[in-house]
Amino acid sequence: MVELMDCTLRDGANVVGKGFSAGITDLVLNGLTACHVPIIEFGNAGGIGAYEVAGFTAAETDQTYLKIAQKYLDRGSDLGMFLNAKRYREENVALAKESGLAFLRVGADAGDAGIALPAIRDIKAAGLKAFYSVMKAYILSPDQLAEEGKVLEAAGLDEITIMDSAGTMLPDQVAEYT
């Protein structure tokens, strides 16, 4: 099944200094939830914790983004944040849970699923949905990617996103990987 996830407020933030302003975040969350977009990812382009851990300070803090999101939690959309597996900290899962998020989407390069397993297990233990983003999916063959997906599924993963991070995959390759 394919389901729409809008990650404009997170991934799109890479071009505006690692995060959209509080005002734009509020405006876009209002519009997306009013349109009933089922899954919305927002926050710092580097993911939850990137402000402190990776110095992505050109964006708002996680606390600012989470405070804005509070008024949109009951509109029927699942709201969540990205979490870079290389910057995983347990306290970020607790923050997401306390803030009422529905999911965290862990990201790592294809072949690096092993570093994401502790985060996925902790996300599930917190009662959140665990999504995973296979960045640079083309690094692995479709069969290798499927095997990595099985490892992630065994850890409790709910959904997986196959990313063509360089934008070079052709439609027949996308079909084969999917």
Coordinates of N, CA and C in Angstrom, one line a residue:
M1 N 0.8 -1.2 0.0 CA 0.0 0.0 0.0 C 0.9 1.2 0.0
V2 N 0.5 2.2 -0.8 CA 1.2 3.5 -0.8 C 0.3 4.5 -0.1
E3 N 1.0 5.3 0.8 CA 0.2 6.3 1.6 C 1.0 7.6 1.5
L4 N 0.3 8.7 1.4 CA 0.9 10.0 1.2 C 1.5 10.5 2.6
M5 N 2.8 10.8 2.5 CA 3.5 11.5 3.6 C 4.1 12.8 3.1
D6 N 3.8 13.9 3.8 CA 4.3 15.1 3.4 C 5.5 15.4 4.3
C7 N 6.7 15.6 3.7 CA 7.8 16.0 4.6 C 8.5 17.3 4.2
T8 N 7.6 18.2 3.6 CA 8.1 19.5 3.2 C 8.7 20.3 4.3
L9 N 8.1 20.2 5.5 CA 8.6 21.0 6.6 C 9.8 20.4 7.2
R10 N 10.2 19.2 6.8 CA 11.5 18.7 7.3 C 12.5 18.6 6.2
D11 N 12.2 17.9 5.2 CA 13.2 17.7 4.1 C 13.3 19.0 3.3
G12 N 12.3 19.7 3.1 CA 12.3 21.0 2.3 C 13.1 22.0 3.0
A13 N 13.3 21.9 4.4 CA 14.0 22.8 5.2 C 15.5 22.9 4.9
N14 N 16.0 21.9 4.1 CA 17.4 21.8 3.8 C 17.8 23.0 3.0
V15 N 16.9 23.7 2.3 CA 17.2 24.8 1.4 C 17.0 26.1 2.0
V16 N 16.5 26.2 3.3 CA 16.3 27.5 3.9 C 17.0 27.6 5.2
G17 N 18.1 26.9 5.4 CA 18.9 27.1 6.6 C 18.7 26.0 7.6
K18 N 18.2 24.9 7.2 CA 18.0 23.7 8.1 C 16.7 23.7 8.8
G19 N 15.8 24.7 8.6 CA 14.5 24.6 9.2 C 13.7 25.9 8.9
F20 N 12.4 25.7 8.7 CA 11.5 26.8 8.4 C 11.3 27.6 9.7
S21 N 10.9 28.8 9.5 CA 10.6 29.7 10.7 C 9.3 29.1 11.4
A22 N 9.1 29.6 12.6 CA 7.9 29.2 13.4 C 6.7 29.6 12.6
G23 N 6.6 30.8 12.0 CA 5.5 31.2 11.3 C 5.1 30.4 10.1
I24 N 6.1 30.1 9.3 CA 5.9 29.2 8.1 C 5.5 27.8 8.6
T25 N 6.1 27.3 9.6 CA 5.8 26.0 10.1 C 4.3 25.9 10.5
D26 N 3.9 26.9 11.3 CA 2.5 27.0 11.7 C 1.5 27.1 10.5
L27 N 1.8 27.9 9.6 CA 1.0 28.1 8.4 C 0.9 26.8 7.6
V28 N 2.0 26.1 7.4 CA 2.0 24.9 6.6 C 1.3 23.7 7.3
L29 N 1.5 23.6 8.6 CA 0.9 22.6 9.4 C -0.7 22.8 9.4
N30 N -1.1 24.0 9.5 CA -2.5 24.4 9.4 C -3.1 23.9 8.1
G31 N -2.4 24.2 7.0 CA -2.9 23.9 5.7 C -2.9 22.4 5.4
L32 N -1.8 21.7 5.8 CA -1.8 20.3 5.6 C -2.8 19.5 6.4
T33 N -3.0 19.9 7.7 CA -4.0 19.2 8.5 C -5.4 19.5 8.0
A34 N -5.6 20.7 7.6 CA -6.9 21.1 7.0 C -7.3 20.3 5.8
C35 N -6.2 19.9 5.0 CA -6.4 19.1 3.8 C -6.4 17.6 4.1
H36 N -6.3 17.2 5.4 CA -6.3 15.8 5.8 C -5.1 15.0 5.2
V37 N -4.0 15.6 5.1 CA -2.8 14.8 4.7 C -2.6 13.8 5.8
P38 N -2.5 12.5 5.5 CA -2.5 11.5 6.5 C -1.2 11.5 7.4
I39 N 0.0 11.8 6.8 CA 1.2 11.7 7.6 C 2.0 12.9 7.3
I40 N 2.4 13.7 8.3 CA 3.2 14.9 8.2 C 4.4 14.9 9.0
E41 N 5.5 15.1 8.4 CA 6.8 15.1 9.1 C 7.3 16.6 9.1
F42 N 7.7 17.1 10.3 CA 8.1 18.5 10.4 C 9.3 18.6 11.3
G43 N 9.8 19.8 11.4 CA 11.0 20.0 12.3 C 12.3 20.3 11.5
N44 N 13.3 20.3 12.3 CA 14.7 20.5 11.8 C 15.0 19.6 10.7
A45 N 15.7 20.1 9.6 CA 16.1 19.2 8.5 C 16.9 18.1 8.9
G46 N 17.7 18.3 10.0 CA 18.6 17.2 10.5 C 17.9 16.2 11.4
G47 N 16.6 16.5 11.7 CA 15.9 15.6 12.6 C 15.9 16.0 14.0
I48 N 15.1 15.4 14.8 CA 15.0 15.7 16.2 C 16.4 15.5 16.9
G49 N 16.8 16.4 17.6 CA 18.1 16.4 18.3 C 19.2 17.0 17.5
A50 N 19.0 17.4 16.2 CA 20.1 17.9 15.4 C 20.5 19.3 15.8
Y51 N 19.6 20.0 16.4 CA 19.9 21.4 16.9 C 21.1 21.3 17.9
E52 N 20.9 20.4 18.9 CA 21.9 20.2 19.9 C 23.1 19.4 19.5
V53 N 22.8 18.3 18.9 CA 23.9 17.3 18.6 C 24.7 17.7 17.4
A54 N 24.1 18.2 16.3 CA 24.8 18.4 15.1 C 25.0 19.9 14.8
G55 N 24.5 20.8 15.7 CA 24.7 22.2 15.5 C 23.9 22.8 14.4
F56 N 22.7 22.2 14.1 CA 21.8 22.8 13.1 C 21.0 23.9 13.7
T57 N 21.7 24.9 14.1 CA 21.1 26.0 14.9 C 20.5 27.1 14.0
A58 N 20.5 27.0 12.7 CA 19.9 28.0 11.8 C 18.4 27.7 11.8
A59 N 18.0 26.6 12.4 CA 16.5 26.3 12.5 C 16.0 26.6 13.9
E60 N 14.7 26.5 14.0 CA 14.1 26.6 15.4 C 14.5 25.4 16.2
T61 N 14.3 25.5 17.5 CA 14.6 24.3 18.4 C 13.5 23.3 18.2
D62 N 13.8 22.1 18.6 CA 12.8 21.0 18.6 C 11.6 21.5 19.5
Q63 N 11.9 22.1 20.6 CA 10.8 22.5 21.5 C 9.9 23.5 20.9
T64 N 10.4 24.4 20.1 CA 9.6 25.4 19.4 C 8.7 24.7 18.3
Y65 N 9.3 23.8 17.5 CA 8.5 23.1 16.5 C 7.4 22.2 17.2
L66 N 7.8 21.6 18.3 CA 6.8 20.7 19.0 C 5.7 21.6 19.6
K67 N 6.0 22.7 20.1 CA 5.0 23.6 20.7 C 4.0 24.0 19.6
I68 N 4.5 24.4 18.5 CA 3.6 24.8 17.3 C 2.7 23.6 17.0
A69 N 3.2 22.4 16.9 CA 2.4 21.3 16.5 C 1.3 20.9 17.4
Q70 N 1.4 21.3 18.7 CA 0.4 20.9 19.7 C -1.1 21.2 19.2
K71 N -1.3 22.3 18.6 CA -2.7 22.6 18.2 C -3.2 21.8 17.0
Y72 N -2.3 21.1 16.4 CA -2.7 20.3 15.2 C -2.7 18.8 15.4
L73 N -2.5 18.4 16.7 CA -2.4 16.9 17.0 C -3.8 16.2 16.9
D74 N -4.9 17.0 17.0 CA -6.2 16.3 17.0 C -7.0 16.6 15.7
R75 N -6.3 16.8 14.6 CA -6.9 17.1 13.4 C -7.0 15.8 12.4
G76 N -6.5 14.7 12.9 CA -6.6 13.5 12.1 C -5.4 13.1 11.4
S77 N -4.4 14.0 11.3 CA -3.1 13.7 10.6 C -2.1 13.1 11.7
D78 N -1.3 12.1 11.3 CA -0.2 11.7 12.1 C 0.9 12.6 12.0
L79 N 1.4 13.2 13.1 CA 2.5 14.2 13.0 C 3.7 13.5 13.6
G80 N 4.9 13.7 13.0 CA 6.1 13.1 13.5 C 7.3 13.9 13.0
M81 N 8.4 13.3 13.5 CA 9.7 14.0 13.1 C 10.7 12.9 12.6
F82 N 11.7 13.4 11.9 CA 12.8 12.5 11.4 C 13.8 12.4 12.6
L83 N 14.5 11.2 12.6 CA 15.5 11.0 13.6 C 16.7 10.3 12.8
N84 N 17.8 11.0 12.7 CA 19.0 10.4 12.0 C 19.6 9.4 12.9
A85 N 19.7 8.2 12.4 CA 20.2 7.0 13.3 C 21.6 7.3 13.8
K86 N 22.4 8.1 13.1 CA 23.7 8.4 13.6 C 23.7 9.4 14.8
R87 N 22.6 10.1 15.0 CA 22.5 11.0 16.1 C 21.5 10.6 17.1
Y88 N 21.2 9.3 17.2 CA 20.1 8.8 18.1 C 20.5 9.0 19.5
R89 N 19.5 9.6 20.3 CA 19.6 9.8 21.7 C 18.2 9.4 22.3
E90 N 18.2 8.5 23.3 CA 17.0 8.0 23.9 C 16.1 9.2 24.3
E91 N 16.6 10.3 24.8 CA 15.8 11.4 25.3 C 14.9 12.0 24.2
N92 N 15.3 11.8 22.9 CA 14.5 12.3 21.8 C 13.3 11.5 21.6
V93 N 13.3 10.2 21.9 CA 12.1 9.4 21.8 C 11.2 9.8 22.9
A94 N 11.7 10.0 24.1 CA 10.9 10.5 25.2 C 10.2 11.8 24.9
L95 N 11.0 12.7 24.3 CA 10.4 14.0 24.0 C 9.3 13.9 23.0
A96 N 9.5 13.1 22.0 CA 8.5 12.9 20.9 C 7.2 12.3 21.6
K97 N 7.4 11.3 22.4 CA 6.2 10.7 23.1 C 5.5 11.7 24.0
E98 N 6.2 12.4 24.8 CA 5.6 13.4 25.7 C 4.9 14.5 24.9
S99 N 5.4 14.8 23.7 CA 4.8 15.9 22.9 C 3.6 15.4 22.1
G100 N 3.2 14.1 22.2 CA 2.1 13.6 21.5 C 2.3 13.2 20.0
L101 N 3.5 13.1 19.6 CA 3.8 12.7 18.2 C 3.3 11.3 18.0
A102 N 2.9 11.0 16.7 CA 2.5 9.7 16.3 C 3.6 8.8 15.9
F103 N 4.7 9.4 15.4 CA 5.8 8.6 14.8 C 7.1 9.3 14.9
L104 N 8.2 8.5 14.7 CA 9.5 9.0 14.4 C 9.9 8.2 13.2
R105 N 10.6 8.9 12.2 CA 11.1 8.2 11.1 C 12.6 8.2 11.1
V106 N 13.1 7.0 11.4 CA 14.6 6.9 11.5 C 15.2 6.8 10.1
G107 N 16.3 7.4 9.9 CA 17.0 7.4 8.6 C 18.4 7.0 8.7
A108 N 18.8 6.1 7.8 CA 20.2 5.7 7.7 C 20.4 5.3 6.2
D109 N 21.7 5.3 5.8 CA 22.0 4.9 4.4 C 21.7 3.4 4.3
A110 N 21.4 3.0 3.1 CA 21.2 1.6 2.7 C 22.4 0.8 3.2
G111 N 22.1 -0.3 3.9 CA 23.2 -1.1 4.4 C 23.6 -0.8 5.8
D112 N 23.0 0.3 6.4 CA 23.3 0.7 7.7 C 22.2 0.4 8.7
A113 N 21.3 -0.4 8.4 CA 20.1 -0.7 9.2 C 20.5 -1.0 10.7
G114 N 21.6 -1.7 10.8 CA 22.0 -2.2 12.1 C 22.1 -1.0 13.2
I115 N 22.5 0.2 12.7 CA 22.7 1.3 13.6 C 21.3 1.9 14.0
A116 N 20.3 1.5 13.3 CA 19.0 2.0 13.6 C 18.1 1.2 14.5
L117 N 18.6 -0.1 14.7 CA 17.8 -1.0 15.5 C 17.5 -0.6 16.9
P118 N 18.4 0.0 17.6 CA 18.1 0.4 19.0 C 17.0 1.5 19.0
A119 N 17.1 2.4 18.0 CA 16.1 3.5 18.0 C 14.8 3.0 17.6
I120 N 14.7 2.0 16.7 CA 13.4 1.4 16.3 C 12.8 0.7 17.5
R121 N 13.6 0.0 18.2 CA 13.1 -0.8 19.4 C 12.6 0.2 20.5
D122 N 13.3 1.3 20.7 CA 12.9 2.2 21.7 C 11.6 3.0 21.3
I123 N 11.5 3.3 20.0 CA 10.3 4.0 19.5 C 9.1 3.1 19.7
K124 N 9.2 1.9 19.4 CA 8.1 1.0 19.5 C 7.8 0.8 21.0
A125 N 8.8 0.7 21.9 CA 8.6 0.5 23.3 C 7.8 1.7 23.9
A126 N 8.0 2.9 23.3 CA 7.4 4.1 23.7 C 5.9 4.2 23.2
G127 N 5.5 3.3 22.4 CA 4.2 3.3 21.8 C 4.0 4.1 20.6
L128 N 5.1 4.5 20.0 CA 5.0 5.3 18.8 C 5.1 4.4 17.5
K129 N 4.7 4.9 16.4 CA 5.0 4.2 15.1 C 6.4 4.4 14.8
A130 N 7.1 3.4 14.3 CA 8.5 3.5 13.8 C 8.5 3.4 12.3
F131 N 8.9 4.5 11.7 CA 9.1 4.5 10.2 C 10.6 4.5 10.0
Y132 N 11.0 4.1 8.8 CA 12.4 4.0 8.4 C 12.6 4.6 7.0
S133 N 13.6 5.4 6.9 CA 14.0 5.9 5.6 C 15.3 5.3 5.1
V134 N 15.3 4.5 4.1 CA 16.5 3.9 3.5 C 17.1 5.0 2.6
M135 N 18.0 5.7 3.1 CA 18.6 6.8 2.2 C 19.7 6.1 1.3
K136 N 19.7 6.7 0.1 CA 20.6 6.1 -0.9 C 20.4 4.6 -1.2
A137 N 19.1 4.3 -1.4 CA 18.7 2.9 -1.6 C 19.4 2.2 -2.7
Y138 N 19.9 2.9 -3.7 CA 20.6 2.4 -4.8 C 21.9 1.8 -4.4
I139 N 22.4 2.0 -3.2 CA 23.7 1.4 -2.8 C 23.6 -0.1 -2.8
L140 N 22.4 -0.6 -2.4 CA 22.2 -2.1 -2.4 C 21.4 -2.5 -3.6
S141 N 21.5 -3.8 -3.9 CA 20.6 -4.4 -4.9 C 19.2 -4.5 -4.3
P142 N 18.2 -4.7 -5.2 CA 16.8 -4.9 -4.6 C 16.8 -6.1 -3.7
D143 N 17.4 -7.1 -4.0 CA 17.4 -8.3 -3.1 C 18.1 -8.0 -1.7
Q144 N 19.2 -7.3 -1.7 CA 19.9 -6.9 -0.5 C 19.0 -5.9 0.3
L145 N 18.3 -5.0 -0.4 CA 17.4 -4.1 0.3 C 16.3 -4.9 1.0
A146 N 15.7 -5.9 0.3 CA 14.7 -6.7 0.8 C 15.1 -7.4 2.1
E147 N 16.3 -7.9 2.1 CA 16.9 -8.6 3.3 C 17.0 -7.6 4.4
E148 N 17.5 -6.4 4.1 CA 17.6 -5.4 5.2 C 16.2 -5.0 5.7
G149 N 15.3 -5.0 4.8 CA 13.9 -4.7 5.2 C 13.4 -5.7 6.2
K150 N 13.7 -7.0 6.0 CA 13.3 -8.1 6.9 C 13.9 -7.9 8.3
V151 N 15.1 -7.5 8.4 CA 15.8 -7.2 9.7 C 15.0 -6.1 10.4
L152 N 14.7 -5.0 9.7 CA 14.0 -3.9 10.3 C 12.6 -4.3 10.7
E153 N 11.9 -5.1 9.9 CA 10.6 -5.6 10.2 C 10.6 -6.4 11.5
A154 N 11.6 -7.2 11.7 CA 11.7 -8.1 12.9 C 12.0 -7.2 14.1
A155 N 12.5 -6.0 13.9 CA 12.7 -5.1 15.1 C 11.5 -4.3 15.4
G156 N 10.4 -4.5 14.6 CA 9.1 -3.8 14.9 C 8.8 -2.7 14.0
L157 N 9.5 -2.5 12.9 CA 9.3 -1.4 12.0 C 7.9 -1.4 11.4
D158 N 7.2 -0.3 11.4 CA 5.9 -0.2 10.8 C 5.8 0.1 9.3
E159 N 6.7 1.1 8.9 CA 6.7 1.5 7.5 C 8.1 1.8 7.0
I160 N 8.3 1.6 5.8 CA 9.7 1.9 5.2 C 9.5 2.8 4.0
T161 N 10.4 3.7 3.8 CA 10.5 4.6 2.7 C 11.8 4.3 2.0
I162 N 11.7 4.1 0.7 CA 12.9 3.8 -0.1 C 13.2 5.1 -0.8
M163 N 14.4 5.7 -0.5 CA 14.8 7.0 -1.0 C 15.8 6.8 -2.1
D164 N 15.6 7.6 -3.2 CA 16.6 7.7 -4.3 C 17.2 9.1 -4.0
S165 N 18.1 9.1 -3.1 CA 18.7 10.4 -2.6 C 19.4 11.3 -3.6
A166 N 19.9 10.7 -4.7 CA 20.5 11.4 -5.7 C 19.6 11.7 -6.9
G167 N 18.4 11.1 -6.9 CA 17.5 11.4 -8.0 C 17.9 10.8 -9.3
T168 N 18.6 9.7 -9.3 CA 19.1 9.1 -10.5 C 18.4 7.8 -10.9
M169 N 17.5 7.3 -10.1 CA 16.9 6.0 -10.5 C 15.8 6.2 -11.6
L170 N 15.8 5.3 -12.5 CA 14.8 5.4 -13.6 C 13.5 4.7 -13.2
P171 N 12.4 4.9 -13.8 CA 11.1 4.3 -13.4 C 11.2 2.8 -13.3
D172 N 11.9 2.1 -14.2 CA 12.0 0.6 -14.1 C 12.8 0.2 -12.9
Q173 N 13.8 1.0 -12.5 CA 14.5 0.7 -11.3 C 13.7 0.9 -10.0
V174 N 12.9 2.0 -10.0 CA 12.0 2.2 -8.9 C 11.0 1.1 -8.7
A175 N 10.5 0.6 -9.8 CA 9.5 -0.5 -9.8 C 10.2 -1.8 -9.3
E176 N 11.4 -2.0 -9.7 CA 12.2 -3.2 -9.2 C 12.4 -3.1 -7.7
Y177 N 12.8 -2.0 -7.2 CA 13.1 -1.8 -5.8 C 11.8 -1.9 -5.0
T178 N 10.8 -1.4 -5.5 CA 9.5 -1.4 -4.8 C 9.0 -2.8 -4.7

